[in-house]
Coordinates of C-alpha atoms and ligand atoms in Angstrom, one line a residue:
X1 CA 34.9 25.9 8.5
X2 CA 34.7 26.7 4.8
X3 CA 31.1 27.5 3.9
X4 CA 31.2 26.1 0.4
X5 CA 32.8 22.9 1.5
X6 CA 30.0 22.1 4.0
X7 CA 27.5 22.4 1.1
X8 CA 29.2 19.8 -1.1
X9 CA 27.3 16.6 -1.6
X10 CA 28.7 13.4 -3.0
X11 CA 26.1 11.7 -5.2
X12 CA 26.2 8.4 -7.2
X13 CA 25.6 8.3 -10.9
X14 CA 21.8 8.1 -10.3
X15 CA 19.7 8.7 -7.3
X16 CA 16.0 8.6 -6.5
X17 CA 14.1 11.7 -5.6
X18 CA 13.2 10.2 -2.3
X19 CA 16.9 9.7 -1.5
X20 CA 17.9 13.1 -2.9
X21 CA 15.3 14.7 -0.6
X22 CA 16.8 13.0 2.4
X23 CA 20.4 13.8 1.4
X24 CA 19.6 17.5 0.9
X25 CA 17.2 17.8 3.8
X26 CA 14.5 19.0 1.4
X27 CA 11.0 17.8 1.0
X28 CA 10.4 15.5 -2.0
X29 CA 7.6 17.8 -3.1
X30 CA 10.1 20.7 -3.2
X31 CA 12.4 18.6 -5.4
X32 CA 9.6 17.5 -7.7
X33 CA 8.7 21.2 -8.1
X34 CA 12.2 22.2 -9.0
X35 CA 12.3 19.4 -11.6
X36 CA 8.9 20.5 -13.0
X37 CA 10.2 24.0 -13.3
X38 CA 13.0 22.5 -15.4
X39 CA 10.6 20.6 -17.5
X40 CA 11.2 17.2 -15.9
X41 CA 8.2 15.2 -14.7
X42 CA 9.3 12.7 -12.1
X43 CA 7.8 10.8 -9.2
X44 CA 9.3 10.3 -5.8
X45 CA 10.7 6.8 -6.6
X46 CA 12.1 7.7 -9.9
X47 CA 15.9 7.7 -10.6
X48 CA 17.4 10.9 -11.9
X49 CA 20.9 11.0 -13.3
X50 CA 23.7 12.9 -11.8
X51 CA 23.5 15.9 -14.1
X52 CA 19.9 16.4 -13.4
X53 CA 20.4 15.9 -9.6
X54 CA 23.2 18.4 -9.8
X55 CA 20.8 21.1 -11.1
X56 CA 18.4 20.3 -8.3
X57 CA 21.2 20.4 -5.8
X58 CA 22.2 23.8 -7.0
X59 CA 18.6 25.1 -6.5
X60 CA 18.5 23.8 -2.9
X61 CA 21.9 25.1 -1.9
X62 CA 24.3 22.1 -2.5
X63 CA 27.1 21.5 -4.9
X64 CA 26.9 18.0 -6.2
X65 CA 30.0 16.0 -6.7
X66 CA 30.0 12.7 -8.5
X67 CA 31.0 10.0 -6.0
X68 CA 34.2 8.3 -7.1
X69 CA 33.7 5.0 -5.3
X70 CA 31.2 2.6 -6.6
X71 CA 29.8 2.2 -3.2
X72 CA 26.2 3.1 -3.0
X73 CA 25.8 5.6 -0.3
X74 CA 22.1 6.0 -0.4
X75 CA 20.9 2.4 -0.9
X76 CA 19.7 1.6 2.5
X77 CA 17.2 4.4 3.0
X78 CA 14.5 1.8 3.2
X79 CA 10.9 2.6 3.9
X80 CA 11.2 5.9 5.7
X81 CA 7.8 7.3 6.6
X82 CA 6.7 10.0 4.2
X83 CA 6.1 12.6 6.9
X84 CA 9.5 11.9 8.4
X85 CA 11.0 13.0 5.1
X86 CA 8.8 16.0 5.3
X87 CA 10.4 17.0 8.6
X88 CA 13.8 16.2 7.1
X89 CA 13.7 19.8 5.9
X90 CA 13.3 21.1 9.4
X91 CA 16.1 22.7 11.4
X92 CA 17.3 19.9 13.7
X93 CA 17.6 22.5 16.5
X94 CA 13.9 23.2 16.3
X95 CA 12.8 19.5 16.6
X96 CA 11.2 18.6 19.9
X97 CA 9.7 15.3 21.1
X98 CA 6.1 14.8 20.3
X99 CA 3.6 12.3 21.7
X100 CA 4.0 8.8 20.2
X101 CA 1.1 7.7 18.0
X102 CA 0.0 4.2 18.8
X103 CA -2.1 1.7 16.8
X104 CA -3.5 -1.5 18.2
X105 CA -3.3 -4.6 16.0
X106 CA -4.0 -8.3 16.7
X107 CA -6.1 -11.3 16.0
X108 CA -9.9 -11.0 16.2
X109 CA -11.4 -11.4 19.7
X110 CA -8.0 -11.1 21.4
X111 CA -9.3 -7.9 23.0
X112 CA -8.2 -4.9 20.9
X113 CA -11.4 -2.9 21.4
X114 CA -11.6 -3.8 25.1
X115 CA -8.1 -2.6 25.6
X116 CA -8.7 0.7 23.8
X117 CA -11.7 1.3 26.0
X118 CA -9.8 0.3 29.1
X119 CA -7.0 2.7 28.3
X120 CA -9.4 5.5 27.5
X121 CA -11.4 5.0 30.6
X122 CA -8.7 4.6 33.2
X123 CA -6.7 7.5 31.9
X124 CA -9.0 9.9 30.2
X125 CA -12.0 9.8 32.4
X126 CA -10.0 9.9 35.6
X127 CA -10.9 13.1 37.5
X128 CA -13.1 14.4 34.8
X129 CA -16.8 15.0 35.3
X130 CA -18.6 12.6 33.1
X131 CA -15.5 11.8 31.1
X132 CA -17.5 11.7 27.9
X133 CA -15.3 11.3 24.9
X134 CA -16.4 11.7 21.3
X135 CA -15.4 9.2 18.7
X136 CA -13.2 10.9 16.3
X137 CA -10.9 8.0 15.4
X138 CA -8.2 8.9 17.8
X139 CA -7.7 10.0 21.4
X140 CA -5.0 11.0 23.8
X141 CA -4.2 9.9 27.3
X142 CA -1.8 11.4 29.8
X143 CA 0.7 9.2 31.7
X144 CA 3.3 10.7 34.0
X145 CA 2.5 14.1 32.5
X146 CA 3.3 12.9 29.0
X147 CA 0.7 12.5 26.2
X148 CA 0.2 9.4 24.2
X149 CA -2.0 9.4 21.1
X150 CA -4.1 6.3 20.3
X151 CA -5.7 5.6 16.9
X152 CA -8.9 4.0 17.9
X153 CA -9.9 2.1 14.8
X154 CA -8.1 -1.1 15.6
X155 CA -7.1 -3.5 13.0
X156 CA -4.9 -3.8 9.9
X157 CA -7.3 -2.1 7.5
X158 CA -6.8 1.4 8.9
X159 CA -3.1 0.9 9.4
X160 CA -2.5 -0.5 5.9
X161 CA -4.8 2.1 4.3
X162 CA -2.5 4.8 5.7
X163 CA 0.7 3.0 4.6
X164 CA -0.8 2.3 1.1
X165 CA -1.2 6.1 0.7
X166 CA 2.3 6.8 1.8
X167 CA 1.5 8.1 5.3
X168 CA 2.8 6.3 8.4
X169 CA 0.0 4.6 10.3
X170 CA 1.6 5.0 13.7
X171 CA 4.9 5.3 15.6
X172 CA 4.4 2.2 17.7
X173 CA 2.3 -0.9 17.2
X174 CA 0.7 -2.5 20.3
X175 CA 0.2 -6.1 19.4
X176 CA -2.6 -7.7 21.4
X177 CA -2.2 -11.4 21.9
X178 CA -4.7 -13.3 24.1
X179 CA -2.7 -15.3 26.6
X180 CA -5.2 -18.2 26.3
X181 CA -5.1 -18.4 22.5
X182 CA -1.6 -17.4 21.6
X183 CA -0.2 -16.3 18.2
X184 CA -2.9 -16.7 15.5
X185 CA -2.9 -16.0 11.7
X186 CA -3.9 -12.3 12.2
X187 CA -1.2 -11.9 14.8
X188 CA 1.4 -13.1 12.3
X189 CA -0.2 -10.8 9.7
X190 CA 0.1 -7.9 12.1
X191 CA 3.8 -8.7 12.8
X192 CA 4.3 -8.7 9.0
X193 CA 2.6 -5.3 8.7
X194 CA 4.6 -3.7 11.5
X195 CA 7.9 -5.2 10.3
X196 CA 7.3 -4.1 6.7
X197 CA 6.6 -0.6 8.0
X198 CA 9.6 -0.8 10.3
X199 CA 7.5 0.2 13.3
X200 CA 8.5 -1.1 16.7
X201 CA 6.1 -3.6 18.4
X202 CA 5.1 -3.9 22.0
X203 CA 3.1 -7.0 22.9
X204 CA 0.1 -6.6 25.2
X205 CA -0.4 -10.2 26.5
X206 CA -4.1 -9.9 27.2
X207 CA -6.6 -12.0 29.1
X208 CA -4.0 -12.8 31.7
X209 CA -6.9 -13.1 34.2
X210 CA -8.1 -16.3 32.6
X211 CA -7.1 -19.6 34.3
X212 CA -6.2 -21.0 30.8
X213 CA -3.7 -18.2 30.2
X214 CA -0.3 -19.7 29.3
X215 CA 2.2 -16.8 29.2
X216 CA 5.2 -19.1 28.6
X217 CA 3.7 -20.7 25.6
X218 CA 2.7 -17.3 24.1
X219 CA 6.3 -16.1 24.6
X220 CA 7.7 -19.1 22.9
X221 CA 5.3 -18.5 20.0
X222 CA 6.3 -14.8 19.8
X223 CA 10.0 -15.8 19.8
X224 CA 9.2 -18.3 17.0
X225 CA 7.9 -15.3 15.0
X226 CA 10.9 -13.1 15.6
X227 CA 9.7 -11.2 18.6
X228 CA 12.0 -12.3 21.4
X229 CA 10.5 -11.2 24.8
X230 CA 12.6 -8.8 26.8
X231 CA 12.8 -11.2 29.8
X232 CA 14.3 -13.7 27.4
X233 CA 17.0 -11.3 26.6
X234 CA 15.3 -10.1 23.4
X235 CA 14.2 -6.6 22.6
X236 CA 10.4 -6.9 22.5
X237 CA 8.5 -5.7 25.5
X238 CA 5.8 -8.2 26.5
X239 CA 3.4 -6.6 29.0
X240 CA 0.8 -8.9 30.7
X241 CA -2.5 -7.1 30.8
X242 CA -6.2 -7.8 31.4
X243 CA -8.2 -5.3 29.4
X244 CA -11.4 -6.6 31.0
X245 CA -10.2 -6.3 34.6
X246 CA -8.1 -3.1 33.8
X247 CA -4.9 -4.8 35.0
X248 CA -1.5 -3.9 33.7
X249 CA -2.6 -0.8 31.8
X250 CA -0.1 1.4 33.6
X251 CA 2.7 -1.0 32.8
X252 CA 1.6 -0.9 29.2
X253 CA 1.7 2.9 29.0
X254 CA 5.0 2.9 30.8
X255 CA 6.3 0.4 28.1
X256 CA 5.0 2.6 25.3
X257 CA 6.9 5.6 26.7
X258 CA 10.0 3.6 27.0
X259 CA 9.8 2.4 23.4
X260 CA 9.0 6.0 22.3
X261 CA 12.1 7.3 24.1
X262 CA 14.2 4.7 22.2
X263 CA 12.8 6.0 18.8
X264 CA 13.1 9.4 17.3
X265 CA 9.6 10.7 17.6
X266 CA 10.1 14.4 16.9
X267 CA 8.6 17.3 15.1
X268 CA 8.9 21.0 14.7
X269 CA 5.8 22.7 16.1
X270 CA 6.7 25.9 14.2
X271 CA 7.5 24.1 11.0
X272 CA 5.6 23.3 7.8
X273 CA 2.2 21.8 8.7
X274 CA 1.9 18.1 7.6
X275 CA -0.2 15.3 8.8
X276 CA -2.6 12.5 7.9
X277 CA -6.3 12.1 7.7
X278 CA -7.6 9.6 10.3
X279 CA -11.1 9.5 9.1
X280 CA -13.6 11.7 7.3
X281 CA -17.3 11.7 6.7
X282 CA -20.2 14.0 5.6
X283 CA -22.6 15.3 8.3
X284 CA -26.0 16.4 7.1
X285 CA -25.9 19.7 8.9
X286 CA -22.2 20.5 9.4
X287 CA -20.8 19.3 6.1
X288 CA -17.4 17.5 5.8
X289 CA -16.0 16.5 9.2
X290 CA -12.4 15.1 9.0
X291 CA -10.2 13.9 11.8
X292 CA -6.7 15.1 11.2
X293 CA -3.6 14.0 13.0
X294 CA -0.9 16.7 12.9
X295 CA 2.5 15.3 12.4
X296 CA 4.6 18.4 12.0
X297 CA 3.9 22.1 12.6
X298 CA 0.8 23.6 14.2
X299 CA -2.6 23.6 12.6
X300 CA -4.9 26.5 13.4
X301 CA -8.5 27.7 12.7
X302 CA -8.5 29.8 9.6
X303 CA -5.7 27.8 7.9
X304 CA -6.2 26.7 4.3
X305 CA -5.7 23.0 4.2
X306 CA -5.1 20.5 1.4
X307 CA -6.1 17.0 2.4
X308 CA -5.5 14.4 -0.2
X309 CA -7.5 15.6 -3.1
X310 CA -9.8 18.0 -1.2
X311 CA -9.1 21.4 0.3
X312 CA -10.7 24.2 2.3
X313 CA -10.4 26.7 5.0
X314 CA -10.7 25.4 8.6
X315 CA -13.8 26.9 10.1
X316 CA -13.6 25.1 13.5
X317 CA -11.6 22.5 15.2
X318 CA -12.5 20.1 18.1
X319 CA -10.5 17.8 20.2
X320 CA -11.6 14.2 21.0
X321 CA -13.6 15.5 23.9
X322 CA -15.6 17.6 21.6
X323 CA -14.1 20.8 23.0
X324 CA -13.4 23.7 20.6
X325 CA -9.7 24.3 20.1
X326 CA -7.9 27.0 18.1
X327 CA -4.6 25.2 17.5
X328 CA -3.4 21.6 17.2
X329 CA 0.3 20.8 17.5
X330 CA 2.2 17.6 16.5
X331 CA 0.5 14.3 17.3
X332 CA -2.7 16.1 18.3
X333 CA -5.8 14.7 16.7
X334 CA -8.6 17.1 15.9
X335 CA -11.8 16.9 14.0
X336 CA -12.1 19.9 11.6
X337 CA -14.9 21.5 9.7
X338 CA -14.4 23.4 6.4
X339 CA -13.1 21.0 3.9
X340 CA -15.0 21.0 0.6
X341 CA -15.1 17.3 0.0
X342 CA -14.3 14.1 1.9
X343 CA -10.6 13.1 1.9
X344 CA -9.7 9.4 2.3
X345 CA -8.4 7.9 5.5
X346 CA -4.6 7.9 5.2
X347 CA -4.5 10.9 2.9
X348 CA -1.7 13.4 3.7
X349 CA -2.7 16.9 4.5
X350 CA -0.7 20.1 4.6
X351 CA -1.5 23.8 4.8
X352 CA -1.2 26.4 2.0
X353 CA -0.9 30.2 1.9
X354 CA -3.9 30.7 -0.2
X355 CA -6.8 28.9 -1.9
X356 CA -4.8 29.0 -5.2
X357 CA -1.7 27.5 -3.7
X358 CA -3.9 24.9 -2.0
X359 CA -5.4 23.9 -5.4
X360 CA -1.9 23.8 -6.9
X361 CA -0.6 21.6 -4.1
X362 CA -3.6 19.3 -4.6
X363 CA -2.8 19.0 -8.3
X364 CA 0.9 18.3 -7.6
X365 CA 0.0 15.7 -5.0
X366 CA -2.5 14.1 -7.3
X367 CA 0.0 13.8 -10.1
X368 CA 2.7 12.5 -7.8
X369 CA 0.4 10.0 -6.3
X370 CA -0.9 8.8 -9.6
X371 CA 2.6 8.2 -11.0
X372 CA 3.8 6.9 -7.7
X373 CA 0.8 4.4 -7.5
X374 CA 1.9 3.1 -10.9
X375 CA 5.5 3.1 -10.3
X376 CA 5.6 1.6 -6.8
X377 CA 3.9 -1.6 -8.0
X378 CA 6.1 -4.4 -9.1
X379 CA 5.0 -7.4 -11.1
X380 CA 7.2 -10.4 -11.5
X381 CA 7.5 -9.7 -15.2
X382 CA 8.8 -6.2 -14.6
X383 CA 11.0 -7.1 -11.7
X384 CA 14.2 -7.5 -13.6
X385 CA 13.8 -4.3 -15.6
X386 CA 13.1 -2.4 -12.5
X387 CA 16.0 -4.0 -10.7
X388 CA 18.3 -2.9 -13.6
X389 CA 16.9 0.6 -13.3
X390 CA 17.8 0.6 -9.7
X391 CA 14.2 0.9 -8.6
X392 CA 14.0 -2.4 -6.6
X393 CA 16.6 -4.0 -4.5
X394 CA 14.6 -6.9 -3.1
X395 CA 11.6 -8.9 -4.2
X396 CA 9.0 -8.8 -1.5
X397 CA 6.6 -11.7 -1.5
X398 CA 3.4 -12.7 0.4
X399 CA 3.1 -16.4 0.1
X400 CA -0.2 -18.3 0.7
X401 CA -0.6 -22.0 0.5
X402 CA -3.3 -24.6 1.1
X403 CA -1.5 -26.5 3.9
X404 CA 1.5 -26.0 6.2
X405 CA 3.1 -29.0 4.6
X406 CA 3.4 -27.2 1.3
X407 CA 4.1 -23.8 2.7
X408 CA 7.3 -24.9 4.5
X409 CA 9.1 -26.3 1.4
X410 CA 8.0 -23.3 -0.7
X411 CA 9.5 -20.8 1.8
X412 CA 12.7 -22.9 2.0
X413 CA 13.2 -23.0 -1.8
X414 CA 12.3 -19.3 -2.2
X415 CA 14.9 -18.4 0.5
X416 CA 17.4 -20.6 -1.2
X417 CA 17.0 -18.5 -4.4
X418 CA 17.8 -15.4 -2.4
X419 CA 21.6 -15.7 -2.9
X420 CA 22.0 -13.5 -5.9
X421 CA 21.9 -9.8 -6.3
X422 CA 18.2 -9.4 -5.6
X423 CA 17.1 -10.5 -2.2
X424 CA 13.8 -12.3 -1.6
X425 CA 12.0 -10.9 1.4
X426 CA 9.0 -13.0 2.4
X427 CA 6.9 -10.5 4.3
X428 CA 4.2 -12.8 5.3
X429 CA 3.3 -16.5 4.7
X430 CA 0.2 -18.3 5.8
X431 CA -2.2 -21.1 4.9
X432 CA -5.5 -20.2 3.4
X433 CA -7.0 -18.4 0.4
X434 CA -5.7 -15.0 -0.7
X435 CA -7.9 -12.3 0.9
X436 CA -8.2 -8.5 0.8
X437 CA -5.8 -8.1 3.8
X438 CA -3.0 -9.9 1.8
X439 CA -3.5 -7.5 -1.1
X440 CA -3.5 -4.5 1.2
X441 CA -0.3 -5.6 2.8
X442 CA 1.2 -6.2 -0.7
X443 CA 0.0 -2.8 -1.9
X444 CA 1.4 -1.0 1.1
X445 CA 4.7 -2.8 0.9
X446 CA 5.2 -3.1 -2.9
X447 CA 5.0 -6.9 -2.8
X448 CA 3.8 -9.6 -5.2
X449 CA 1.3 -12.2 -3.9
X450 CA 2.0 -15.8 -4.8
X451 CA -0.5 -18.6 -4.0
X452 CA 0.0 -22.4 -4.1
X453 CA -3.2 -24.5 -4.4
X454 CA -5.3 -21.6 -3.2
X455 CA -7.6 -19.1 -4.8
X456 CA -7.9 -15.4 -4.5
X457 CA -11.4 -14.5 -3.3
X458 CA -13.4 -12.0 -5.4
X459 CA -12.8 -9.1 -3.0
X460 CA -9.1 -9.7 -3.1
X461 CA -9.2 -9.7 -6.9
X462 CA -11.1 -6.5 -7.0
X463 CA -8.8 -4.8 -4.6
X464 CA -5.7 -6.2 -6.4
X465 CA -7.0 -4.7 -9.7
X466 CA -7.6 -1.3 -8.1
X467 CA -4.3 -1.3 -6.3
X468 CA -2.3 -2.7 -9.1
X469 CA -1.1 -5.7 -7.1
X470 CA 0.0 -8.7 -8.9
X471 CA -1.3 -12.2 -7.9
X472 CA 0.3 -15.4 -9.2
X473 CA -1.3 -18.7 -8.6
X474 CA 0.4 -22.1 -8.9
X475 CA -0.4 -25.7 -8.3
X476 CA 3.1 -27.2 -8.9
X477 CA 5.7 -26.0 -6.4
X478 CA 8.6 -26.1 -8.8
X479 CA 6.6 -23.9 -11.3
X480 CA 6.3 -21.3 -8.6
X481 CA 10.0 -21.3 -7.6
X482 CA 11.0 -21.5 -11.3
X483 CA 9.0 -18.4 -12.1
X484 CA 10.5 -16.5 -9.3
X485 CA 13.9 -17.6 -10.3
X486 CA 13.3 -16.6 -13.9
X487 CA 12.0 -13.2 -12.8
X488 CA 15.2 -12.7 -10.7
X489 CA 17.3 -13.4 -13.8
X490 CA 15.1 -11.4 -16.2
X491 CA 14.0 -14.5 -18.1
X492 CA 10.3 -14.6 -17.3
X493 CA 8.0 -14.3 -20.3
X494 CA 5.0 -12.2 -19.6
X495 CA 1.9 -14.4 -19.2
X496 CA -0.9 -13.9 -21.7
X497 CA -4.5 -15.0 -21.5
X498 CA -7.3 -15.2 -24.0
X499 CA -10.4 -13.2 -23.4
X500 CA -13.5 -14.2 -25.4
X501 CA -15.3 -11.1 -26.6
X502 CA -18.2 -12.7 -28.4
X503 CA -19.7 -15.7 -30.3
X504 CA -21.7 -15.7 -33.5
X505 CA -23.5 -18.5 -35.4
X506 CA -23.0 -18.7 -39.2
X507 CA -26.4 -18.6 -40.9
X508 CA -25.3 -18.4 -44.5
X509 CA -22.2 -18.3 -46.6
X510 CA -21.7 -15.7 -49.4
X511 CA -19.1 -15.6 -52.0
X512 CA -16.9 -12.5 -52.0
X513 CA -14.4 -11.3 -54.6
X514 CA -11.3 -10.8 -52.6
X515 CA -11.8 -13.2 -49.7
X516 CA -13.4 -16.1 -51.4
X517 CA -16.3 -16.3 -49.0
X518 CA -17.8 -14.3 -46.2
X519 CA -19.9 -15.8 -43.3
X520 CA -23.3 -14.2 -42.7
X521 CA -23.8 -14.6 -39.0
X522 CA -25.7 -13.5 -36.0
X523 CA -23.9 -12.5 -32.8
X524 CA -25.4 -14.6 -30.0
X525 CA -23.1 -13.5 -27.1
X526 CA -20.9 -10.6 -26.3
X527 CA -19.7 -8.6 -29.3
X528 CA -17.5 -8.9 -32.4
X529 CA -14.7 -6.4 -32.8
X530 CA -12.9 -5.7 -36.1
X531 CA -9.5 -5.8 -34.4
X532 CA -10.3 -9.0 -32.5
X533 CA -8.9 -12.4 -33.4
X534 CA -11.2 -15.1 -34.7
X535 CA -11.7 -18.9 -34.3
X536 CA -14.0 -21.0 -36.5
X537 CA -15.4 -24.0 -34.5
X538 CA -17.4 -26.8 -36.2
X539 CA -19.0 -29.5 -34.1
X540 CA -16.6 -28.7 -31.2
X541 CA -13.5 -28.9 -33.5
X542 CA -11.4 -25.8 -34.2
X543 CA -11.3 -25.4 -38.0
X544 CA -9.2 -22.3 -38.1
X545 CA -7.7 -19.6 -35.9
X546 CA -6.7 -16.2 -37.4
X547 CA -7.5 -12.6 -38.1
X548 CA -10.7 -10.9 -39.0
X549 CA -10.3 -9.5 -42.6
X550 CA -13.6 -7.7 -42.7
X551 CA -16.6 -6.9 -40.5
X552 CA -19.7 -5.6 -41.9
X553 CA -23.2 -4.7 -40.7
X554 CA -25.6 -4.5 -43.6
X555 CA -23.4 -2.8 -46.2
X556 CA -21.2 -0.8 -43.9
X557 CA -17.7 -1.6 -42.6
X558 CA -18.0 -1.4 -38.8
X559 CA -15.7 -1.6 -35.8
X560 CA -18.0 -3.7 -33.6
X561 CA -21.3 -5.7 -33.7
X562 CA -23.3 -6.4 -30.6
X563 CA -25.4 -9.3 -29.4
X564 CA -28.5 -9.9 -31.4
X565 CA -27.2 -8.2 -34.6
X566 CA -26.3 -9.7 -37.9
X567 CA -23.0 -9.2 -39.6
X568 CA -20.8 -10.4 -42.4
X569 CA -17.4 -11.7 -41.2
X570 CA -14.5 -12.3 -43.5
X571 CA -11.5 -14.2 -42.2
X572 CA -8.0 -13.9 -43.6
X573 CA -6.8 -17.1 -45.3
X574 CA -10.0 -18.9 -44.6
X575 CA -13.1 -19.3 -46.7
X576 CA -14.5 -22.8 -46.0
X577 CA -17.4 -21.7 -43.8
X578 CA -20.5 -23.8 -43.3
X579 CA -23.9 -22.8 -42.0
X580 CA -24.0 -23.7 -38.3
X581 CA -20.3 -23.0 -37.6
X582 CA -19.6 -21.1 -34.4
X583 CA -17.3 -18.1 -34.7
X584 CA -15.5 -16.9 -31.6
X585 CA -14.0 -13.4 -31.4
X586 CA -11.3 -13.0 -28.8
X587 CA -8.3 -11.0 -27.8
X588 CA -5.1 -11.8 -26.0
X589 CA -4.4 -9.8 -22.9
X590 CA -1.3 -9.6 -20.8
X591 CA -2.1 -10.9 -17.3
Ligands
GDP1 P1 -11.2 -7.5 19.4 O1 -11.9 -8.3 18.3 O2 -9.7 -7.8 19.4 O3 -11.5 -6.1 19.3 O4 -11.7 -8.1 20.8 P2 -12.7 -7.5 21.8 O5 -12.1 -6.3 22.5 O6 -14.0 -7.3 21.1 O7 -12.8 -8.7 22.9 C1 -13.3 -10.0 22.5 C2 -13.8 -10.7 23.7 O8 -12.8 -10.9 24.7 C3 -14.9 -9.9 24.4 O9 -15.9 -10.8 24.8 C4 -14.2 -9.3 25.6 O10 -15.0 -9.1 26.7 C5 -13.2 -10.4 25.9 N1 -12.0 -9.8 26.6 C6 -11.2 -8.8 26.2 N2 -10.2 -8.6 27.0 C7 -10.3 -9.5 28.0 C8 -9.5 -9.8 29.2 O11 -8.6 -9.2 29.5 N3 -10.0 -10.9 29.9 C9 -11.0 -11.6 29.6 N4 -11.3 -12.6 30.4 N5 -11.8 -11.4 28.5 C10 -11.4 -10.3 27.7

């Protein structure tokens, strides 16, 4: 075969870095580096034009050809785990199966912790003196001579934290559903998380020992939520277990291996070392201890590691039994000593040749992550622009409403809107106020949260602010659907809100040459800013709204005046002040 022909690559007029990395079997970091070397700063989700892409292609050994057909060849890449893209650069011949990494999700009290313990004890402790295991956030069990890795912080928080940072939480989700309680809100939330991350789900139908257990009802509920049980001709394995009585554990592990075999869970043990941080803390005597899960390559003592925004040389490594190890291959969790500061759970790590390269990698990662954090968030207002730029292809929503009776029609009308070019994908809908979990799901999945007749609790607001997630609240259904429709058509006006900065009471009025008169006042609350807007209120009536023309403290022009201080305020086109008037200084902010 002609060598140059095999290296030709058809590309559309524009392509994201993420997609280009996949198409060229190169890591996104590599591509970002090539771009930086050519003076282009771009993040992983950014579109670059064909000409730029062609330059990058040349650097990584491909000849780019502009695709003649309009058909988008790279559109359906979807949410591919970051590390899977990292191994895209590996030689396929060197990829070998690695143990699947499992996380356990489910409603509170359905038995997640008990199940994790049951698995650990039946499989790990068997035949081992004492069988003492250390808690390092993950452990491995052996079943039919094959390893399975379990993350042992159950719950959505850990899983979403990883996804929110671009790492994959796990290869397979085991969804625990109590057979006596059935599908509950957090079960549905877990399904939404797993589906958004495109991770296969196995259901562990727990508490099967109880006389109230009703497996058929649970299966029906699962089917209603899109998980059709295998014995109903669907493709979701539903394994009856009793975590408490340690029944069905073997079947569950068997099921996990079956699902693992159906997915491509591979890595190159000799390749570039990449993985994610499971947890990390500071120990008074030993310094930073971090549990790392290797996803590709083999980590060794002495390696220089970059983990999130921290780095260091590995001084020692331990497995989950507390035994010293020298090396850790793919899917092998180890706690390591030697990092200089504490990385965050979900941070990616990789190795570097030297301290200097490590620091550079940290800086690049930091920059990529910052721009990615900004660019992956979508607000309704920006939706259309970002759609036009090719950055979004569907609008993902999380919908919360006060009662089921309003949720159903909202979902229906939103789905009805989904006929145009941009699809609406409702990741999760539930009754109840907007909580932190909703925000984390939105953040990890680039979704907007809409609420009908509900509130966002203060934690949710704080996290939304930090994660850049947009929350929209409504109390009229058609306003909600209308806004979404307008956003899809690019007609939504940004929402603005007024923020009061301060209040002052007028104590005296002075005449002034240019302005007619100036109010001598005392700031009684907040502060007055020169660039703020002003409102004059008399006996509860607004007399005037406009701009501040001058702000003085004693004889000086100032930019701001704080509570308790006196100032002179001049207002453009207004001079009719009276002692006792209340002045309000405010700004208009985009929501
Ligand atoms: P988590 O909140 O999902 O982690 O649930 P836990 O593992 O803490 O379990 C909640 C309760 O259910 C505890 O009282 C467990 O003893 C009980 N439980 C867990 N698994 C089983 C089971 O298989 N059968 C019965 N009867 N009780 C169980």
